[in-house]
C-alpha cells in the first residue's frame, strides 16, 4: 500500500511553510485591495461591508495565518508529536484560501455558506493543535486551544451581524479578536523571547519570572475586558497604566543592549514596545486625550504587524537549517514596517490635518516591507532544508 502523501513537497512539510507564505502574500493583497477600495477606484461585490472586511481580513486572514503557521510548528516541537500530515496541511491551507476568496462571490454563493467556510478554519486549526497536546498530556498548551476557540467565537459574532442576527455584534467580535491575538502574543512572548535572546546573544541569561508573566498578561487582558464593557475613566486608566508597568518590567528581564546589533531580536522587542504603547494610549484615550483608534492601530499595525513579521523571519530560518541572521533585505523590511506604524499611529496624532497622506504612506511602507519578505522568503519556504534534515 502506498502511503506517500499527495502533497509531498517541501512547502507542505511543516505548518510554518504554507501559512507564512500565505500570510506574506495576503499582507500584500489585502492592503493593495483596501487602498483601491477605500479611495473609490475599485468597486467589488463583497459579503462584508468594506470597513468590516478590512478589519476581518487583517485579523482573521493575515494574522490568523501567522498564528496557524507558528502553532502547527511550535506544538510539534513542544510535544514531539506531528500536528498535521502534508495532505491535511494542504487541506487546511485551502480552507483558509476559500475563506478569503468566497466573500467576493456573494452574488453567486449563499451568505450562510460563505460564513460557514470562513468560520470553519479556526475550529479546524484548534483540532490539529490540540490533538498532540492531549496525547502527551502537555495540558499547559491548552491555553492556545482556548484562545483559538474564543477567536472563533469572535468571528462568529462578526458573521452574526452580517447574516442579520444582530445590529452591533461585529464590532464586539472584532474587538474580541484583537484582544485575543494580543493575549496570544503575550503568552508566546514569554516562551520565545528569552529563548531567542539567549540563542542570539552568547553568554546572556534572561530572567524568567512566571509570576510577573501571569500578572502582565492578566492586566493586559483586563484592559481589553474593560474596554469591551465600555468602562472608561479612572478605572481603565489605572489598569492600563498597570499593564504598561508590568509589561515593561517583564521585557526588562529579557532585555540586553546587544539586541540592537541583531535585527532578528530588535524587531521583536520593538514590536513588543508597540503593544506597551498601545496600553499607554488606552490610558490616555480613557480621558479623551487621544482618539481610541490610535491605541487600536498601535496594537494592530505596530504590535501585531511588527511581531508577526519578525516571528516569521526568525522561525522560518530556524526551521530550515539556516543561520539565524537576518539579511540586509530583511533588516530594511523591519525598518519599513516600523515606519508604517509610525505613520499610522503617531504622526496622525501630531499632525491630524495630514491624516489621509500619512495613512496612504503607511500602507506603502507596509507593502514594501512585505514585498521584501515575500521576495526573500519564498525560496526559504518552498525549498528543502539546506542541512538535509526533514521539515
Coordinates of C-alpha atoms in Angstrom, one line a residue:
X1 CA 0.0 0.0 0.0
X2 CA 1.4 3.4 -1.0
X3 CA 1.1 5.9 1.9
X4 CA 3.1 8.6 0.2
X5 CA 1.3 12.0 0.7
X6 CA -0.3 13.5 -2.4
X7 CA 1.3 16.9 -1.4
X8 CA 4.8 15.5 -1.0
X9 CA 6.6 18.8 -1.5
X10 CA 8.8 21.0 0.8
X11 CA 6.0 23.6 1.0
X12 CA 3.8 21.1 2.9
X13 CA 6.5 19.6 5.1
X14 CA 5.6 21.8 8.1
X15 CA 2.9 24.3 9.1
X16 CA 5.0 27.4 9.0
X17 CA 5.9 26.9 5.3
X18 CA 2.4 27.1 3.9
X19 CA 0.9 29.6 6.3
X20 CA 3.9 32.0 6.4
X21 CA 3.8 32.0 2.6
X22 CA 0.0 32.7 2.6
X23 CA 0.5 35.4 5.3
X24 CA 3.1 37.2 3.2
X25 CA 1.0 37.1 0.1
X26 CA -2.2 38.2 1.9
X27 CA -0.4 41.0 3.6
X28 CA 0.3 42.4 0.1
X29 CA -3.0 41.6 -1.5
X30 CA -5.3 42.7 1.4
X31 CA -3.7 46.1 1.8
X32 CA -3.4 46.7 -2.0
X33 CA -7.1 45.9 -2.3
X34 CA -8.0 48.1 0.6
X35 CA -6.2 51.0 -0.8
X36 CA -8.2 50.7 -4.1
X37 CA -11.5 50.1 -2.3
X38 CA -11.0 53.0 0.2
X39 CA -10.1 55.5 -2.5
X40 CA -13.1 54.5 -4.6
X41 CA -11.1 53.2 -7.6
X42 CA -12.3 49.7 -7.1
X43 CA -15.9 48.6 -6.6
X44 CA -16.3 44.9 -5.9
X45 CA -19.1 42.7 -4.6
X46 CA -18.4 41.6 -1.1
X47 CA -20.2 39.7 1.6
X48 CA -18.8 42.1 4.2
X49 CA -19.2 45.9 4.4
X50 CA -15.9 47.3 3.3
X51 CA -14.6 48.5 6.7
X52 CA -15.5 45.3 8.4
X53 CA -13.9 43.3 5.5
X54 CA -10.6 45.2 6.0
X55 CA -10.5 44.6 9.8
X56 CA -11.7 41.0 9.5
X57 CA -9.2 40.1 6.8
X58 CA -6.2 41.7 8.6
X59 CA -7.1 39.9 11.8
X60 CA -8.8 36.6 10.8
X61 CA -7.0 36.3 7.5
X62 CA -3.4 37.6 7.7
X63 CA -2.9 37.4 11.5
X64 CA -4.5 34.0 11.9
X65 CA -2.4 32.6 9.0
X66 CA 0.8 33.6 11.0
X67 CA -0.7 32.1 14.2
X68 CA -1.5 28.9 12.3
X69 CA 2.0 28.6 10.9
X70 CA 3.5 29.2 14.3
X71 CA 1.3 26.9 16.4
X72 CA 1.4 24.0 13.9
X73 CA 5.1 24.1 14.1
X74 CA 5.7 25.0 17.7
X75 CA 3.2 22.4 19.1
X76 CA 5.1 19.8 17.2
X77 CA 8.3 20.8 18.9
X78 CA 6.7 21.2 22.3
X79 CA 5.0 17.8 22.2
X80 CA 7.2 15.7 19.9
X81 CA 4.1 14.7 18.0
X82 CA 3.1 15.6 14.5
X83 CA 0.3 18.2 14.2
X84 CA -0.7 17.7 10.6
X85 CA 0.3 15.4 7.7
X86 CA 1.2 17.1 4.4
X87 CA -2.2 16.3 2.9
X88 CA -4.0 17.7 6.0
X89 CA -1.9 20.8 5.9
X90 CA -2.7 21.4 2.2
X91 CA -6.4 21.0 3.0
X92 CA -6.2 23.4 5.9
X93 CA -4.4 25.9 3.7
X94 CA -7.1 25.5 1.0
X95 CA -9.8 26.1 3.6
X96 CA -8.0 29.4 4.6
X97 CA -7.9 30.4 0.9
X98 CA -11.6 29.7 0.4
X99 CA -12.3 31.9 3.4
X100 CA -10.5 34.8 1.7
X101 CA -12.0 34.3 -1.8
X102 CA -15.6 33.3 -1.3
X103 CA -16.8 36.7 0.1
X104 CA -16.2 38.2 -3.4
X105 CA -18.7 35.7 -4.8
X106 CA -21.6 36.9 -2.6
X107 CA -24.0 37.2 -5.6
X108 CA -23.4 33.5 -6.5
X109 CA -23.0 31.8 -3.1
X110 CA -25.4 31.8 -0.2
X111 CA -24.3 34.0 2.7
X112 CA -24.6 31.1 5.1
X113 CA -22.1 29.1 3.0
X114 CA -19.6 32.0 2.9
X115 CA -19.9 32.4 6.7
X116 CA -19.5 28.6 7.3
X117 CA -16.4 28.3 5.2
X118 CA -14.7 31.2 6.9
X119 CA -15.8 30.1 10.4
X120 CA -14.6 26.6 9.9
X121 CA -10.9 27.4 9.8
X122 CA -10.3 28.3 13.5
X123 CA -12.0 25.2 14.9
X124 CA -10.1 23.0 12.4
X125 CA -6.8 24.6 13.4
X126 CA -7.7 24.2 17.1
X127 CA -8.3 20.5 16.5
X128 CA -4.9 19.9 14.9
X129 CA -3.2 21.9 17.6
X130 CA -5.0 20.2 20.4
X131 CA -4.7 16.6 19.3
X132 CA -0.9 16.2 20.1
X133 CA -1.3 18.2 23.3
X134 CA -4.0 15.7 24.6
X135 CA -2.0 12.7 23.6
X136 CA 1.1 13.8 25.5
X137 CA -0.7 15.3 28.5
X138 CA 1.0 18.6 27.9
X139 CA -2.0 20.4 29.2
X140 CA -0.5 23.9 29.8
X141 CA -0.6 24.3 26.0
X142 CA -4.4 24.0 26.1
X143 CA -4.3 27.8 26.6
X144 CA -3.8 28.0 22.8
X145 CA -6.9 25.8 22.2
X146 CA -8.9 28.1 24.4
X147 CA -7.6 31.3 22.6
X148 CA -8.3 29.8 19.2
X149 CA -11.9 28.8 20.1
X150 CA -12.6 32.2 21.6
X151 CA -11.3 33.8 18.4
X152 CA -13.8 31.5 16.6
X153 CA -16.5 33.0 18.9
X154 CA -15.4 36.5 17.9
X155 CA -15.5 35.5 14.2
X156 CA -19.0 34.1 14.8
X157 CA -20.1 37.4 16.3
X158 CA -19.0 39.2 13.1
X159 CA -20.9 36.8 10.9
X160 CA -23.9 37.0 13.1
X161 CA -24.3 40.7 12.2
X162 CA -23.6 40.1 8.5
X163 CA -26.3 37.4 8.4
X164 CA -28.8 39.8 10.1
X165 CA -28.9 38.2 13.5
X166 CA -27.6 41.3 15.3
X167 CA -27.0 45.0 14.6
X168 CA -23.9 45.5 16.7
X169 CA -22.1 42.2 17.3
X170 CA -19.5 42.7 14.5
X171 CA -17.6 45.4 16.4
X172 CA -17.7 43.3 19.6
X173 CA -16.3 40.4 17.6
X174 CA -13.5 42.4 16.1
X175 CA -12.5 43.9 19.4
X176 CA -12.6 40.4 21.0
X177 CA -10.3 39.0 18.2
X178 CA -7.8 41.9 18.6
X179 CA -7.7 41.3 22.4
X180 CA -7.2 37.5 21.9
X181 CA -4.4 38.0 19.3
X182 CA -2.6 40.4 21.7
X183 CA -3.1 37.9 24.5
X184 CA -1.7 35.1 22.4
X185 CA 1.3 37.2 21.6
X186 CA 1.9 38.0 25.2
X187 CA 1.7 34.3 26.1
X188 CA 4.1 33.3 23.3
X189 CA 6.5 36.1 24.1
X190 CA 7.1 34.6 27.5
X191 CA 8.3 31.4 25.9
X192 CA 10.2 32.6 22.9
X193 CA 11.8 36.0 23.8
X194 CA 14.1 34.6 26.5
X195 CA 15.0 31.6 24.3
X196 CA 15.6 33.7 21.2
X197 CA 17.6 36.2 23.1
X198 CA 19.9 33.6 24.8
X199 CA 20.3 31.8 21.4
X200 CA 21.1 35.1 19.6
X201 CA 23.5 36.6 22.2
X202 CA 26.2 34.4 23.6
X203 CA 26.6 34.4 27.4
X204 CA 23.3 36.2 28.0
X205 CA 20.9 34.6 30.6
X206 CA 17.4 36.1 30.7
X207 CA 15.4 36.5 33.9
X208 CA 12.3 34.3 33.9
X209 CA 9.6 35.3 36.3
X210 CA 6.4 33.2 35.9
X211 CA 4.5 35.3 38.4
X212 CA 5.3 38.5 36.6
X213 CA 4.4 36.9 33.3
X214 CA 1.0 35.9 34.5
X215 CA 0.3 39.3 36.1
X216 CA 1.4 41.2 32.9
X217 CA -0.9 39.0 30.8
X218 CA -3.8 39.2 33.2
X219 CA -3.6 43.0 33.4
X220 CA -3.4 43.2 29.6
X221 CA -6.5 41.1 29.4
X222 CA -8.2 43.2 31.9
X223 CA -7.6 46.3 29.8
X224 CA -9.5 44.8 26.9
X225 CA -12.3 43.4 29.0
X226 CA -12.9 46.9 30.5
X227 CA -12.9 48.4 27.0
X228 CA -15.4 45.8 25.7
X229 CA -17.7 46.5 28.5
X230 CA -17.5 50.3 28.0
X231 CA -15.8 51.0 31.3
X232 CA -13.6 54.1 30.9
X233 CA -12.2 56.9 33.1
X234 CA -10.1 56.4 36.1
X235 CA -10.6 52.6 36.3
X236 CA -9.4 52.0 32.7
X237 CA -6.6 54.4 33.1
X238 CA -5.2 52.8 36.2
X239 CA -5.5 49.3 34.8
X240 CA -3.9 50.3 31.5
X241 CA -1.0 52.0 33.3
X242 CA -0.5 49.0 35.5
X243 CA -0.4 46.9 32.3
X244 CA 2.3 49.2 30.9
X245 CA 4.4 49.0 34.1
X246 CA 4.2 45.2 34.4
X247 CA 4.9 44.6 30.7
X248 CA 7.9 46.9 30.8
X249 CA 9.2 45.0 33.9
X250 CA 8.7 41.8 32.0
X251 CA 10.6 42.9 29.0
X252 CA 13.5 44.3 31.0
X253 CA 14.1 40.9 32.5
X254 CA 14.9 39.6 29.0
X255 CA 16.5 42.7 27.5
X256 CA 20.1 43.1 26.8
X257 CA 21.5 46.2 24.9
X258 CA 23.3 43.9 22.5
X259 CA 19.9 43.1 20.8
X260 CA 20.3 46.3 18.8
X261 CA 23.1 44.6 16.8
X262 CA 20.8 41.7 15.9
X263 CA 17.8 42.6 13.7
X264 CA 16.0 39.3 14.4
X265 CA 16.0 40.3 18.0
X266 CA 15.4 44.1 18.0
X267 CA 12.4 43.7 15.7
X268 CA 10.7 41.6 18.3
X269 CA 11.5 43.9 21.2
X270 CA 10.3 46.9 19.2
X271 CA 7.1 45.1 18.3
X272 CA 6.5 44.4 22.0
X273 CA 7.2 48.1 22.7
X274 CA 4.3 48.9 20.3
X275 CA 2.0 46.7 22.4
X276 CA 3.1 48.6 25.5
X277 CA 2.5 51.9 23.8
X278 CA -1.0 50.6 22.9
X279 CA -1.8 50.2 26.6
X280 CA -0.4 53.6 27.3
X281 CA -2.6 55.1 24.6
X282 CA -5.6 53.3 26.0
X283 CA -4.9 55.1 29.3
X284 CA -4.8 58.5 27.5
X285 CA -7.9 57.7 25.4
X286 CA -9.8 56.9 28.6
X287 CA -9.8 60.7 29.3
X288 CA -10.2 61.7 25.6
X289 CA -6.6 62.9 25.4
X290 CA -6.1 60.9 22.2
X291 CA -8.6 59.1 20.0
X292 CA -9.1 55.4 20.7
X293 CA -8.2 54.4 17.2
X294 CA -4.6 55.4 17.9
X295 CA -4.4 52.6 20.5
X296 CA -6.1 50.2 18.2
X297 CA -3.6 50.7 15.5
X298 CA -0.7 50.7 17.9
X299 CA -1.8 47.2 18.8
X300 CA -2.5 46.1 15.2
X301 CA -0.2 47.8 12.8
X302 CA 2.5 48.3 15.4
X303 CA 2.4 45.3 17.8
X304 CA 0.8 42.6 15.7
X305 CA 2.2 43.7 12.3
X306 CA 5.8 44.1 13.5
X307 CA 5.9 41.0 15.8
X308 CA 4.3 38.7 13.1
X309 CA 6.8 39.8 10.5
X310 CA 9.7 39.4 13.0
X311 CA 8.5 36.0 14.1
X312 CA 8.0 34.7 10.6
X313 CA 11.5 35.8 9.7
X314 CA 13.1 34.1 12.8
X315 CA 11.0 30.9 12.8
X316 CA 11.5 30.2 9.0
X317 CA 15.3 30.5 9.3
X318 CA 15.5 28.3 12.4
X319 CA 13.3 25.5 10.9
X320 CA 15.0 25.4 7.5
X321 CA 18.5 24.8 8.8
X322 CA 19.7 28.3 8.0
X323 CA 21.9 30.7 10.1
X324 CA 19.9 32.8 12.5
X325 CA 20.9 36.0 10.9
X326 CA 18.7 38.5 9.1
X327 CA 19.7 39.5 5.6
X328 CA 20.2 43.2 4.8
X329 CA 16.9 42.9 2.8
X330 CA 15.0 41.9 5.9
X331 CA 16.7 44.5 8.1
X332 CA 15.3 47.0 5.7
X333 CA 11.9 45.4 5.9
X334 CA 12.0 45.6 9.7
X335 CA 12.7 49.3 9.5
X336 CA 9.9 49.8 6.9
X337 CA 7.3 48.1 9.0
X338 CA 8.1 50.3 11.9
X339 CA 7.9 53.4 9.7
X340 CA 4.5 52.1 8.6
X341 CA 3.4 52.0 12.3
X342 CA 4.8 55.5 13.0
X343 CA 2.9 56.9 10.0
X344 CA -0.3 55.1 11.0
X345 CA -0.3 55.8 14.8
X346 CA 1.9 58.6 16.0
X347 CA 2.2 61.1 13.1
X348 CA -1.6 61.5 12.6
X349 CA -1.9 62.4 16.3
X350 CA 0.7 65.1 15.9
X351 CA -0.5 66.4 12.5
X352 CA -4.1 65.4 12.1
X353 CA -4.6 67.5 9.0
X354 CA -2.2 65.2 7.2
X355 CA -4.1 62.1 8.3
X356 CA -5.0 60.8 4.8
X357 CA -1.5 61.2 3.5
X358 CA 0.0 59.5 6.5
X359 CA -2.3 56.5 6.2
X360 CA -1.5 56.1 2.5
X361 CA 2.2 56.4 3.1
X362 CA 1.9 53.9 5.9
X363 CA 0.3 51.4 3.5
X364 CA 3.1 51.9 1.0
X365 CA 5.7 51.2 3.7
X366 CA 3.7 48.1 4.8
X367 CA 3.6 46.9 1.2
X368 CA 7.3 47.5 0.7
X369 CA 8.2 45.6 3.9
X370 CA 6.1 42.5 2.9
X371 CA 7.3 42.7 -0.7
X372 CA 10.8 42.2 0.7
X373 CA 9.6 39.4 2.9
X374 CA 7.9 37.5 0.0
X375 CA 11.0 38.1 -2.2
X376 CA 13.5 36.8 0.3
X377 CA 11.5 34.1 2.0
X378 CA 9.7 32.4 -1.0
X379 CA 12.7 30.1 -1.6
X380 CA 13.2 29.6 2.1
X381 CA 9.6 28.4 2.5
X382 CA 9.3 26.4 -0.7
X383 CA 12.7 24.6 -0.9
X384 CA 14.0 21.7 1.2
X385 CA 16.0 22.4 4.4
X386 CA 19.6 23.3 3.4
X387 CA 21.0 20.9 6.1
X388 CA 19.2 17.9 4.6
X389 CA 17.1 17.3 7.7
X390 CA 13.3 16.7 7.4
X391 CA 11.0 19.6 7.9

